[in-house]
Amino acid sequence: MPRRRLARLILRSGSLLVAVLALWPALPWEESPRFAIGASPLVAVSAGIATRSLGLAAGLGVFFTLICCLRRRWFCRYVCPTGLLLDGVANMGPGWTRFWAAWPDIGRSLALLTLAGALVGYPLFLWLDPLALLAGPFAAPGSSGFLSGLLAGLLMGILITLTFLFGTAWCTRLCPLGGFQDLIGGIAQNIPTPARPHARRRFLTAVTTAVGGVALALWGRRAGIARVEAAPLRPPGAITEDRFTGVCIRCGNCANACPPRIIHPDRGGAGIPGLLAPSLRFVNGAYCQPDCAICTQVCPSGALQPLSLPQKRRYIIGEALVDTNYCLTTLGIKDCDACVVTCPFEAVQLHWDEEMYVSYPVVEVMKCNGCGACEAACPTLEVKAISIWPLLPGPGMDKGLIPSARFLPELS
Amino acid sequence: MAVKMTRRDLIRSLSASGLVTAGSLLPIADLLAQDLKPAVRGPQPPAPRAPLAPARLQVNKVIQPEREIAVLRETDVLVVGGGPAGTAAALAARRLGVDVTLVERYGHLGGLATGGLVLAIFPLYDRDDKQVIRGIGEEMMQRLDQLKFGIVDRGQAPLYPVVDAEAFKYVLADMTLASGMHIYLNCWGVDAIIDDRNAVKGAVFESKSGRQAVLAKIVVDASGDGDIYAAAGASFVKVKDNIGLVSRIGNIHEVDMIGDDAEHQAGATGAPVRKRPTQGAPVTTLDGKVGSHTPVEGVNWLNMKGPVADGLDVDDLTALELKHRIALWKNIEQVRKKPGDESAFLLETAPQMGVRLTRLLDGITSLTSEMTEKQKTHDDVIGYSGTYANNPEFQIPYGALVPARTENLLAAGRCIATDFKVADTTRLIPVCWVTGQAAGIAAALCARDGSQPRNVAIERLQEELRKQGVHLG
């Protein structure tokens, strides 16, 4: 049916073009990267379940989900820009397909694990969503360091390399979005049970997988809780650290959107579950601008909850802590008050300690939102005398549950 | 005559500050514009004395009777204060060929840069590490470049140079004497001289020669505290800031913990573990502060922020100076407990306390932090300040040196017209060079033309500044 194939090609090419423009971002609409990835049915549904909320950006994804219920792998065939790209790559490669031809449908298991994990707030393999993978490299050119850029494009790079060598293994066997469509397609088409062999075995496998997914997700959340003390600093609007590493799909939208380029893929500070998740680093004088909330507005999964500008101004990213053992003023090395003069909120003052006969910076907690201006300005070389740290659970709070949103009191 | 004593004082203090030893290769007598008069050792013949007019106690009030004050000198440009701003002003004015008189309260030149042991020459650079403060300050540093142990870390932005105080005193004595200006040391400016129209006509000084006057066409107040403009009735804002006391430690073997050490930069010991400090961390490991390096090996300088105090209150100043010295002695005892530093010693506590800010002038332009943060450009730009922390380099307008109303007067140095936030940068040594040099040139132009500082032709001022190597952008 050449006419239908032509229509498919035009649709998929169009969606690839739109996705590239949205993720670049080359569209004048600055929230477009969020909608580009939110169009994925897997992201929309899993993130919606995990965060118990459906944002506006998930609308398209939910719509596509409904179509996929009626038409088998409709998204793959008509929309998926990653699929089109990989088809092209596969055609160029040697096409060593024989060894994986007998593989089971791993993608379906991944989708099931992810959905089961989402029920307990930790959608396990959502970061393997093809749209999230496609977005990764877009954060690479603007990233501040070579390594950060490399990490941003890492997953998509691996995917392209594998597809070049081994053909369409990803789309047909591994992709969790594909597996998700198979799952829901199966439900809606209501294929009579007797028509399919080994129905009981399939059912038991699915239940086992789902239970495994819940267990793995709970482990992921526990790993997050255990690392709260050493957790990296997350961008504004981040949900609790135990869920963050699961809900974040590593798409790099936040890093790509950040004007001062302070969002970097984490290199393992939060353990395996936190690999490549966004963390803040205040280098080269860059800090979180008070008049910007764009990272929270481009996150498609809700790992960063959208904040309005007034909300963002009062949102506490972290707390500024002082280590007097490194302060140039305390040590008498320099007459420095860089943190004091740089703080946009006038929250840092030098305190004269009559007892110790030294000065050191003191941060007024009720004024500080942890923007990092002080850390960026502190002239010490390796260890900053003043630096931003994630909030720790306060007294009376569940162990490890960092409150996802603590705000400064309303400024008069 | 009074002049004779002053000259003797001058020579004495110059030799004390190392001129004679450091400059023994130079024919000193040729350098001196002001020379010593011949004198005989022993009892002196009676000399004419000024009529006595001591203060009188009248009904529990101390009354100073009206009296005539001897005029020590008449000059074109009088610069009050021989710190970074005052020396730059006097040298710049002298280069326009006018008669210049420089008066300094201490027995050396350089102010806080030497006597205050504020040895860091900061800020000099813009955000691209380009040096934006040049002119006379750069000339001074080039002179220091030629001296052994004179200056380190030159031209290595963003590191800033650190000078040796004695080398700097020597360079300033040499440059000012060679310029042919008149200098009076150990002379404290105590009052302004004004005419019927409240225009400034000179200043009154107190010294071992008693109270004397210098009459001038234009006065540059580089006293740091705005003593002369305050006395002349110019309006100003009084401010308080931290007052510390810098010291130098000798025989110190410990490298800087942080700061500029190459060893530390290279991370030879591996990156230290970033450890979460506790909120409101107590100062735990502060047993003996050692400061950071100077041009002289084995000698560190140790800064002190100090408490907020009134730099114009003799009680505050006295209390602090004594407490600071006691604290510094206790600190050196702590330093000596560290292995390797058993023979460290307190080389000197600064002769001058580190008074940061006291008075800020009401000028025809007041430089505000809104202007500097947005890098406002000024038609009457006279130079730049370098970048500091996240604050960018910024232009300094001539209007910040000119009092809003008082005539024949210019301010230079830390007491110019800025808000408190900007003053945190304009009080620093290189910026004082910039405002000093501009005030000196403007004063010389006014003295030559008989015009007012507020009416100076900005193009001519800027042309002269450029000729003298100042960066105007």
JSON list of C-alpha atoms in Angstrom, two decimals, chain B residues 119-252:
[
{"chain": "B", "resi": 119, "resn": "LEU", "atom": "CA", "xyz": [49.56, 44.76, 50.84]},
{"chain": "B", "resi": 120, "resn": "ALA", "atom": "CA", "xyz": [47.07, 43.31, 48.34]},
{"chain": "B", "resi": 121, "resn": "ILE", "atom": "CA", "xyz": [46.70, 45.43, 45.21]},
{"chain": "B", "resi": 122, "resn": "PHE", "atom": "CA", "xyz": [43.10, 44.59, 44.42]},
{"chain": "B", "resi": 123, "resn": "PRO", "atom": "CA", "xyz": [40.99, 44.94, 42.22]},
{"chain": "B", "resi": 124, "resn": "LEU", "atom": "CA", "xyz": [42.94, 45.61, 39.02]},
{"chain": "B", "resi": 125, "resn": "TYR", "atom": "CA", "xyz": [41.25, 43.52, 36.36]},
{"chain": "B", "resi": 126, "resn": "ASP", "atom": "CA", "xyz": [37.98, 43.28, 34.46]},
{"chain": "B", "resi": 127, "resn": "ARG", "atom": "CA", "xyz": [36.05, 40.03, 34.07]},
{"chain": "B", "resi": 128, "resn": "ASP", "atom": "CA", "xyz": [38.23, 39.06, 31.11]},
{"chain": "B", "resi": 129, "resn": "ASP", "atom": "CA", "xyz": [41.32, 39.43, 33.31]},
{"chain": "B", "resi": 130, "resn": "LYS", "atom": "CA", "xyz": [42.37, 42.56, 31.45]},
{"chain": "B", "resi": 131, "resn": "GLN", "atom": "CA", "xyz": [44.03, 45.17, 33.64]},
{"chain": "B", "resi": 132, "resn": "VAL", "atom": "CA", "xyz": [41.73, 48.21, 33.70]},
{"chain": "B", "resi": 133, "resn": "ILE", "atom": "CA", "xyz": [43.56, 50.21, 36.35]},
{"chain": "B", "resi": 134, "resn": "ARG", "atom": "CA", "xyz": [46.79, 51.65, 35.02]},
{"chain": "B", "resi": 135, "resn": "GLY", "atom": "CA", "xyz": [48.17, 55.22, 35.08]},
{"chain": "B", "resi": 136, "resn": "ILE", "atom": "CA", "xyz": [50.30, 56.26, 38.03]},
{"chain": "B", "resi": 137, "resn": "GLY", "atom": "CA", "xyz": [49.40, 53.13, 39.99]},
{"chain": "B", "resi": 138, "resn": "GLU", "atom": "CA", "xyz": [50.84, 50.99, 37.20]},
{"chain": "B", "resi": 139, "resn": "GLU", "atom": "CA", "xyz": [53.98, 53.18, 37.21]},
{"chain": "B", "resi": 140, "resn": "MET", "atom": "CA", "xyz": [54.35, 52.58, 40.94]},
{"chain": "B", "resi": 141, "resn": "MET", "atom": "CA", "xyz": [54.04, 48.84, 40.43]},
{"chain": "B", "resi": 142, "resn": "GLN", "atom": "CA", "xyz": [56.57, 48.96, 37.58]},
{"chain": "B", "resi": 143, "resn": "ARG", "atom": "CA", "xyz": [59.00, 50.64, 39.97]},
{"chain": "B", "resi": 144, "resn": "LEU", "atom": "CA", "xyz": [58.31, 47.87, 42.50]},
{"chain": "B", "resi": 145, "resn": "ASP", "atom": "CA", "xyz": [58.92, 45.26, 39.77]},
{"chain": "B", "resi": 146, "resn": "GLN", "atom": "CA", "xyz": [62.54, 46.40, 39.64]},
{"chain": "B", "resi": 147, "resn": "LEU", "atom": "CA", "xyz": [63.13, 45.88, 43.35]},
{"chain": "B", "resi": 148, "resn": "LYS", "atom": "CA", "xyz": [64.09, 42.60, 44.95]},
{"chain": "B", "resi": 149, "resn": "PHE", "atom": "CA", "xyz": [61.23, 41.46, 47.21]},
{"chain": "B", "resi": 150, "resn": "GLY", "atom": "CA", "xyz": [59.21, 44.48, 46.01]},
{"chain": "B", "resi": 151, "resn": "ILE", "atom": "CA", "xyz": [56.07, 42.87, 44.55]},
{"chain": "B", "resi": 152, "resn": "VAL", "atom": "CA", "xyz": [54.81, 39.38, 43.65]},
{"chain": "B", "resi": 153, "resn": "ASP", "atom": "CA", "xyz": [52.04, 37.91, 41.49]},
{"chain": "B", "resi": 154, "resn": "ARG", "atom": "CA", "xyz": [52.18, 40.70, 38.93]},
{"chain": "B", "resi": 155, "resn": "GLY", "atom": "CA", "xyz": [50.17, 40.27, 35.73]},
{"chain": "B", "resi": 156, "resn": "GLN", "atom": "CA", "xyz": [48.73, 36.93, 36.80]},
{"chain": "B", "resi": 157, "resn": "ALA", "atom": "CA", "xyz": [45.03, 37.76, 36.84]},
{"chain": "B", "resi": 158, "resn": "PRO", "atom": "CA", "xyz": [42.83, 36.86, 38.56]},
{"chain": "B", "resi": 159, "resn": "LEU", "atom": "CA", "xyz": [45.53, 36.63, 41.23]},
{"chain": "B", "resi": 160, "resn": "TYR", "atom": "CA", "xyz": [46.31, 40.08, 42.51]},
{"chain": "B", "resi": 161, "resn": "PRO", "atom": "CA", "xyz": [49.77, 41.47, 43.24]},
{"chain": "B", "resi": 162, "resn": "VAL", "atom": "CA", "xyz": [51.06, 41.72, 46.80]},
{"chain": "B", "resi": 163, "resn": "VAL", "atom": "CA", "xyz": [53.62, 44.40, 47.67]},
{"chain": "B", "resi": 164, "resn": "ASP", "atom": "CA", "xyz": [56.22, 44.81, 50.36]},
{"chain": "B", "resi": 165, "resn": "ALA", "atom": "CA", "xyz": [55.37, 47.81, 52.55]},
{"chain": "B", "resi": 166, "resn": "GLU", "atom": "CA", "xyz": [58.96, 49.05, 52.94]},
{"chain": "B", "resi": 167, "resn": "ALA", "atom": "CA", "xyz": [59.67, 48.74, 49.22]},
{"chain": "B", "resi": 168, "resn": "PHE", "atom": "CA", "xyz": [56.50, 50.71, 48.52]},
{"chain": "B", "resi": 169, "resn": "LYS", "atom": "CA", "xyz": [57.46, 53.43, 51.03]},
{"chain": "B", "resi": 170, "resn": "TYR", "atom": "CA", "xyz": [60.81, 53.72, 49.28]},
{"chain": "B", "resi": 171, "resn": "VAL", "atom": "CA", "xyz": [59.27, 53.95, 45.83]},
{"chain": "B", "resi": 172, "resn": "LEU", "atom": "CA", "xyz": [56.80, 56.64, 46.94]},
{"chain": "B", "resi": 173, "resn": "ALA", "atom": "CA", "xyz": [59.48, 58.71, 48.69]},
{"chain": "B", "resi": 174, "resn": "ASP", "atom": "CA", "xyz": [61.61, 58.49, 45.58]},
{"chain": "B", "resi": 175, "resn": "MET", "atom": "CA", "xyz": [58.83, 59.36, 43.12]},
{"chain": "B", "resi": 176, "resn": "THR", "atom": "CA", "xyz": [57.43, 62.29, 45.13]},
{"chain": "B", "resi": 177, "resn": "LEU", "atom": "CA", "xyz": [60.80, 63.86, 45.89]},
{"chain": "B", "resi": 178, "resn": "ALA", "atom": "CA", "xyz": [61.97, 63.51, 42.30]},
{"chain": "B", "resi": 179, "resn": "SER", "atom": "CA", "xyz": [58.80, 65.22, 41.09]},
{"chain": "B", "resi": 180, "resn": "GLY", "atom": "CA", "xyz": [59.74, 68.47, 42.82]},
{"chain": "B", "resi": 181, "resn": "MET", "atom": "CA", "xyz": [56.65, 68.76, 44.99]},
{"chain": "B", "resi": 182, "resn": "HIS", "atom": "CA", "xyz": [56.75, 70.03, 48.56]},
{"chain": "B", "resi": 183, "resn": "ILE", "atom": "CA", "xyz": [56.08, 67.39, 51.19]},
{"chain": "B", "resi": 184, "resn": "TYR", "atom": "CA", "xyz": [55.28, 67.76, 54.88]},
{"chain": "B", "resi": 185, "resn": "LEU", "atom": "CA", "xyz": [55.19, 64.59, 56.95]},
{"chain": "B", "resi": 186, "resn": "ASN", "atom": "CA", "xyz": [53.99, 64.17, 60.54]},
{"chain": "B", "resi": 187, "resn": "CYS", "atom": "CA", "xyz": [51.56, 66.97, 59.82]},
{"chain": "B", "resi": 188, "resn": "TRP", "atom": "CA", "xyz": [47.91, 66.48, 60.72]},
{"chain": "B", "resi": 189, "resn": "GLY", "atom": "CA", "xyz": [45.33, 68.41, 58.71]},
{"chain": "B", "resi": 190, "resn": "VAL", "atom": "CA", "xyz": [42.98, 69.80, 61.38]},
{"chain": "B", "resi": 191, "resn": "ASP", "atom": "CA", "xyz": [40.94, 72.50, 59.71]},
{"chain": "B", "resi": 192, "resn": "ALA", "atom": "CA", "xyz": [39.92, 74.04, 56.41]},
{"chain": "B", "resi": 193, "resn": "ILE", "atom": "CA", "xyz": [40.55, 77.66, 55.53]},
{"chain": "B", "resi": 194, "resn": "ILE", "atom": "CA", "xyz": [37.52, 79.29, 53.88]},
{"chain": "B", "resi": 195, "resn": "ASP", "atom": "CA", "xyz": [36.79, 82.82, 52.62]},
{"chain": "B", "resi": 196, "resn": "ASP", "atom": "CA", "xyz": [33.65, 84.96, 52.97]},
{"chain": "B", "resi": 197, "resn": "ARG", "atom": "CA", "xyz": [31.91, 82.97, 50.20]},
{"chain": "B", "resi": 198, "resn": "ASN", "atom": "CA", "xyz": [32.67, 79.65, 51.93]},
{"chain": "B", "resi": 199, "resn": "ALA", "atom": "CA", "xyz": [35.19, 78.79, 49.20]},
{"chain": "B", "resi": 200, "resn": "VAL", "atom": "CA", "xyz": [38.15, 76.73, 50.43]},
{"chain": "B", "resi": 201, "resn": "LYS", "atom": "CA", "xyz": [41.46, 78.62, 50.43]},
{"chain": "B", "resi": 202, "resn": "GLY", "atom": "CA", "xyz": [43.77, 76.15, 52.12]},
{"chain": "B", "resi": 203, "resn": "ALA", "atom": "CA", "xyz": [44.09, 74.06, 55.24]},
{"chain": "B", "resi": 204, "resn": "VAL", "atom": "CA", "xyz": [45.50, 74.27, 58.76]},
{"chain": "B", "resi": 205, "resn": "PHE", "atom": "CA", "xyz": [47.96, 71.69, 60.06]},
{"chain": "B", "resi": 206, "resn": "GLU", "atom": "CA", "xyz": [49.24, 70.68, 63.44]},
{"chain": "B", "resi": 207, "resn": "SER", "atom": "CA", "xyz": [52.79, 69.41, 63.78]},
{"chain": "B", "resi": 208, "resn": "LYS", "atom": "CA", "xyz": [55.83, 69.70, 66.03]},
{"chain": "B", "resi": 209, "resn": "SER", "atom": "CA", "xyz": [56.12, 73.19, 64.58]},
{"chain": "B", "resi": 210, "resn": "GLY", "atom": "CA", "xyz": [52.72, 74.03, 66.04]},
{"chain": "B", "resi": 211, "resn": "ARG", "atom": "CA", "xyz": [49.72, 75.16, 64.08]},
{"chain": "B", "resi": 212, "resn": "GLN", "atom": "CA", "xyz": [50.46, 76.36, 60.56]},
{"chain": "B", "resi": 213, "resn": "ALA", "atom": "CA", "xyz": [48.53, 77.13, 57.41]},
{"chain": "B", "resi": 214, "resn": "VAL", "atom": "CA", "xyz": [49.05, 76.27, 53.77]},
{"chain": "B", "resi": 215, "resn": "LEU", "atom": "CA", "xyz": [47.18, 78.48, 51.32]},
{"chain": "B", "resi": 216, "resn": "ALA", "atom": "CA", "xyz": [46.20, 76.95, 48.02]},
{"chain": "B", "resi": 217, "resn": "LYS", "atom": "CA", "xyz": [44.21, 77.67, 44.88]},
{"chain": "B", "resi": 218, "resn": "ILE", "atom": "CA", "xyz": [42.70, 74.18, 44.96]},
{"chain": "B", "resi": 219, "resn": "VAL", "atom": "CA", "xyz": [42.64, 71.68, 47.82]},
{"chain": "B", "resi": 220, "resn": "VAL", "atom": "CA", "xyz": [42.40, 67.91, 47.25]},
{"chain": "B", "resi": 221, "resn": "ASP", "atom": "CA", "xyz": [40.99, 66.13, 50.28]},
{"chain": "B", "resi": 222, "resn": "ALA", "atom": "CA", "xyz": [42.70, 62.75, 50.21]},
{"chain": "B", "resi": 223, "resn": "SER", "atom": "CA", "xyz": [42.57, 62.36, 53.97]},
{"chain": "B", "resi": 224, "resn": "GLY", "atom": "CA", "xyz": [40.44, 59.22, 53.67]},
{"chain": "B", "resi": 225, "resn": "ASP", "atom": "CA", "xyz": [38.10, 60.50, 56.35]},
{"chain": "B", "resi": 226, "resn": "GLY", "atom": "CA", "xyz": [37.05, 63.64, 54.45]},
{"chain": "B", "resi": 227, "resn": "ASP", "atom": "CA", "xyz": [38.47, 65.68, 57.34]},
{"chain": "B", "resi": 228, "resn": "ILE", "atom": "CA", "xyz": [38.96, 68.79, 55.21]},
{"chain": "B", "resi": 229, "resn": "TYR", "atom": "CA", "xyz": [35.62, 68.76, 53.39]},
{"chain": "B", "resi": 230, "resn": "ALA", "atom": "CA", "xyz": [33.84, 68.12, 56.69]},
{"chain": "B", "resi": 231, "resn": "ALA", "atom": "CA", "xyz": [35.67, 71.09, 58.26]},
{"chain": "B", "resi": 232, "resn": "ALA", "atom": "CA", "xyz": [34.83, 73.27, 55.24]},
{"chain": "B", "resi": 233, "resn": "GLY", "atom": "CA", "xyz": [31.13, 72.59, 55.71]},
{"chain": "B", "resi": 234, "resn": "ALA", "atom": "CA", "xyz": [30.54, 70.27, 52.76]},
{"chain": "B", "resi": 235, "resn": "SER", "atom": "CA", "xyz": [27.70, 67.87, 53.34]},
{"chain": "B", "resi": 236, "resn": "PHE", "atom": "CA", "xyz": [28.47, 64.17, 53.68]},
{"chain": "B", "resi": 237, "resn": "VAL", "atom": "CA", "xyz": [27.10, 60.88, 55.01]},
{"chain": "B", "resi": 238, "resn": "LYS", "atom": "CA", "xyz": [28.77, 59.46, 58.09]},
{"chain": "B", "resi": 239, "resn": "VAL", "atom": "CA", "xyz": [29.20, 55.68, 57.97]},
{"chain": "B", "resi": 240, "resn": "LYS", "atom": "CA", "xyz": [30.64, 52.97, 60.20]},
{"chain": "B", "resi": 241, "resn": "ASP", "atom": "CA", "xyz": [32.49, 49.90, 58.99]},
{"chain": "B", "resi": 242, "resn": "ASN", "atom": "CA", "xyz": [34.77, 47.19, 60.35]},
{"chain": "B", "resi": 243, "resn": "ILE", "atom": "CA", "xyz": [38.09, 48.34, 61.79]},
{"chain": "B", "resi": 244, "resn": "GLY", "atom": "CA", "xyz": [40.89, 45.81, 62.04]},
{"chain": "B", "resi": 245, "resn": "LEU", "atom": "CA", "xyz": [44.64, 45.75, 62.43]},
{"chain": "B", "resi": 246, "resn": "VAL", "atom": "CA", "xyz": [46.86, 44.01, 59.92]},
{"chain": "B", "resi": 247, "resn": "SER", "atom": "CA", "xyz": [50.12, 42.41, 60.99]},
{"chain": "B", "resi": 248, "resn": "ARG", "atom": "CA", "xyz": [53.09, 40.63, 59.51]},
{"chain": "B", "resi": 249, "resn": "ILE", "atom": "CA", "xyz": [54.51, 37.36, 60.76]},
{"chain": "B", "resi": 250, "resn": "GLY", "atom": "CA", "xyz": [58.16, 36.45, 60.26]},
{"chain": "B", "resi": 251, "resn": "ASN", "atom": "CA", "xyz": [59.85, 33.04, 60.13]},
{"chain": "B", "resi": 252, "resn": "ILE", "atom": "CA", "xyz": [56.64, 31.45, 59.00]}
]
